Coordinates of C-alpha atoms in Angstrom, one line a residue:
M1 CA 92.2 -116.4 73.2
R2 CA 94.2 -119.6 72.8
W3 CA 93.1 -120.6 76.4
F4 CA 89.4 -120.2 75.4
Q5 CA 89.9 -122.2 72.2
Y6 CA 91.8 -124.9 74.0
G7 CA 89.1 -125.0 76.8
V8 CA 86.4 -125.9 74.3
F9 CA 88.1 -129.3 73.9
C10 CA 88.7 -130.0 77.6
P11 CA 86.3 -132.1 79.7
L12 CA 86.0 -129.1 82.2
F13 CA 85.7 -125.8 80.4
R14 CA 86.6 -123.1 82.9
L15 CA 87.2 -119.5 82.0
H16 CA 89.7 -118.2 84.5
G17 CA 93.3 -117.2 84.5
H18 CA 95.8 -114.7 85.9
R19 CA 95.2 -111.2 84.5
E20 CA 96.6 -108.0 85.8
P21 CA 96.1 -106.1 87.9
R22 CA 96.5 -108.5 90.8
I23 CA 93.9 -107.7 93.5
G24 CA 94.5 -108.8 97.0
F25 CA 91.5 -110.0 99.1
G26 CA 91.4 -112.0 102.3
A27 CA 93.7 -115.0 102.1
G28 CA 94.4 -114.8 98.4
H29 CA 94.6 -112.8 95.2
S30 CA 92.5 -112.4 92.2
G31 CA 93.4 -111.2 88.7
G32 CA 91.7 -108.5 86.7
P33 CA 88.4 -108.9 85.0
N34 CA 88.1 -112.3 83.2
E35 CA 84.5 -112.2 81.8
V36 CA 84.3 -112.9 78.0
W37 CA 83.3 -109.3 77.4
S38 CA 86.3 -107.8 79.4
Y39 CA 88.8 -108.6 76.6
G40 CA 87.4 -106.1 74.1
E41 CA 85.0 -106.3 71.2
E42 CA 87.2 -108.1 68.7
A43 CA 88.2 -110.7 71.3
Y44 CA 84.6 -111.0 72.4
E45 CA 83.4 -112.2 69.0
I46 CA 86.1 -114.8 68.8
I47 CA 85.5 -116.0 72.3
A48 CA 81.7 -116.1 71.7
D49 CA 82.3 -118.3 68.7
Q50 CA 84.2 -120.7 70.9
L51 CA 81.4 -120.7 73.4
R52 CA 78.9 -121.5 70.7
L53 CA 81.2 -124.3 69.4
R54 CA 81.3 -125.8 72.9
E55 CA 77.6 -125.7 73.1
T56 CA 77.2 -127.6 69.9
L57 CA 79.4 -130.3 71.4
R58 CA 77.2 -130.7 74.5
D59 CA 75.4 -133.9 73.4
Y60 CA 78.7 -135.4 72.1
I61 CA 80.4 -134.7 75.4
H62 CA 77.6 -136.2 77.5
Q63 CA 77.4 -139.3 75.2
H64 CA 81.1 -140.0 75.5
L65 CA 81.3 -139.2 79.2
R66 CA 78.6 -141.8 79.9
A67 CA 80.6 -144.4 77.9
G68 CA 83.3 -144.3 80.6
S69 CA 86.4 -143.7 78.5
P70 CA 88.5 -140.5 79.0
L71 CA 87.0 -137.7 77.0
Q72 CA 90.5 -136.0 76.5
R73 CA 93.2 -138.6 75.8
P74 CA 96.5 -139.1 74.0
L75 CA 96.4 -140.4 70.4
F76 CA 97.9 -143.8 71.2
V77 CA 94.8 -144.8 73.1
D78 CA 92.8 -145.0 69.9
F79 CA 95.7 -145.6 67.5
P80 CA 97.9 -148.2 69.5
D81 CA 99.3 -149.7 66.3
D82 CA 100.4 -146.4 64.8
A83 CA 103.9 -146.1 66.2
P84 CA 104.6 -142.4 65.4
V85 CA 101.6 -141.2 67.5
W86 CA 103.2 -142.7 70.6
T87 CA 105.6 -139.7 70.6
V88 CA 103.0 -137.0 69.8
E89 CA 102.6 -134.7 72.8
E90 CA 100.8 -131.7 71.4
H91 CA 97.8 -133.3 69.8
F92 CA 95.0 -135.1 71.6
L93 CA 91.7 -136.8 71.1
F94 CA 88.5 -135.3 72.4
G95 CA 86.3 -138.3 72.5
P96 CA 86.7 -140.9 69.8
D97 CA 85.8 -138.6 66.9
L98 CA 87.8 -135.3 67.3
L99 CA 91.6 -134.9 67.0
V100 CA 92.6 -131.5 68.4
A101 CA 95.9 -129.9 67.4
P102 CA 96.7 -126.8 69.4
V103 CA 98.8 -124.4 67.3
T104 CA 101.5 -122.7 69.2
E105 CA 103.4 -121.2 66.3
L106 CA 102.6 -120.3 62.7
G107 CA 103.6 -123.0 60.2
A108 CA 103.6 -125.8 62.7
A109 CA 103.4 -129.2 61.2
L110 CA 100.5 -131.5 61.9
G111 CA 101.0 -135.2 62.2
V112 CA 97.8 -137.0 61.4
P113 CA 97.4 -140.6 62.5
T114 CA 96.6 -143.3 59.9
G115 CA 92.8 -143.6 59.4
V116 CA 91.9 -140.0 60.1
G117 CA 89.0 -139.0 58.0
S118 CA 87.8 -135.7 56.5
G119 CA 85.5 -133.1 58.0
F120 CA 88.2 -130.8 59.1
L121 CA 87.3 -127.6 60.8
Y122 CA 89.2 -124.3 60.4
G123 CA 90.1 -124.9 56.7
L124 CA 92.8 -127.6 57.1
S125 CA 93.6 -129.5 54.0
Q126 CA 92.6 -133.1 53.5
D127 CA 96.0 -134.5 54.3
G128 CA 96.6 -132.2 57.3
S129 CA 99.7 -130.6 55.7
A130 CA 98.5 -127.0 55.5
P131 CA 100.6 -124.5 57.4
A132 CA 99.1 -123.7 60.8
D133 CA 97.6 -120.2 60.5
N134 CA 94.8 -120.8 63.1
L135 CA 95.1 -120.9 66.8
L136 CA 93.5 -124.4 67.1
R137 CA 92.7 -127.1 64.6
P138 CA 90.2 -129.7 65.6
L139 CA 89.5 -132.3 63.0
S140 CA 87.3 -135.3 62.5
V141 CA 88.9 -138.7 63.3
K142 CA 86.0 -141.0 62.3

């Protein structure tokens, strides 16, 4: 599920991976079923929500791709004067307006650059200090 959530905020959203059983064919191998419905009913609802979220971002994605700057980029691109963000490796910007913070463990800290506004998704507190209890936390930058 994390892969699907992460994929929403990648320029190219592809739903593939390596699932068992490994199936040989011709010159290569394929994994088990990878369609959104093949993960079970509970997972399907979560994945379907992510697909709907991606769809709501369609115009945003097209607008910023046409602008010519990288859609997915490190924080220091938009916050060059905020020294601490030069060492942030886990968070990234998706366009100029969304900061995405993949959560890889419960309680992970979130370092929010100076100037980040409100409009957080997934219930994050205004200062970004809430413990990480979601798989992914995108939040509004501007």
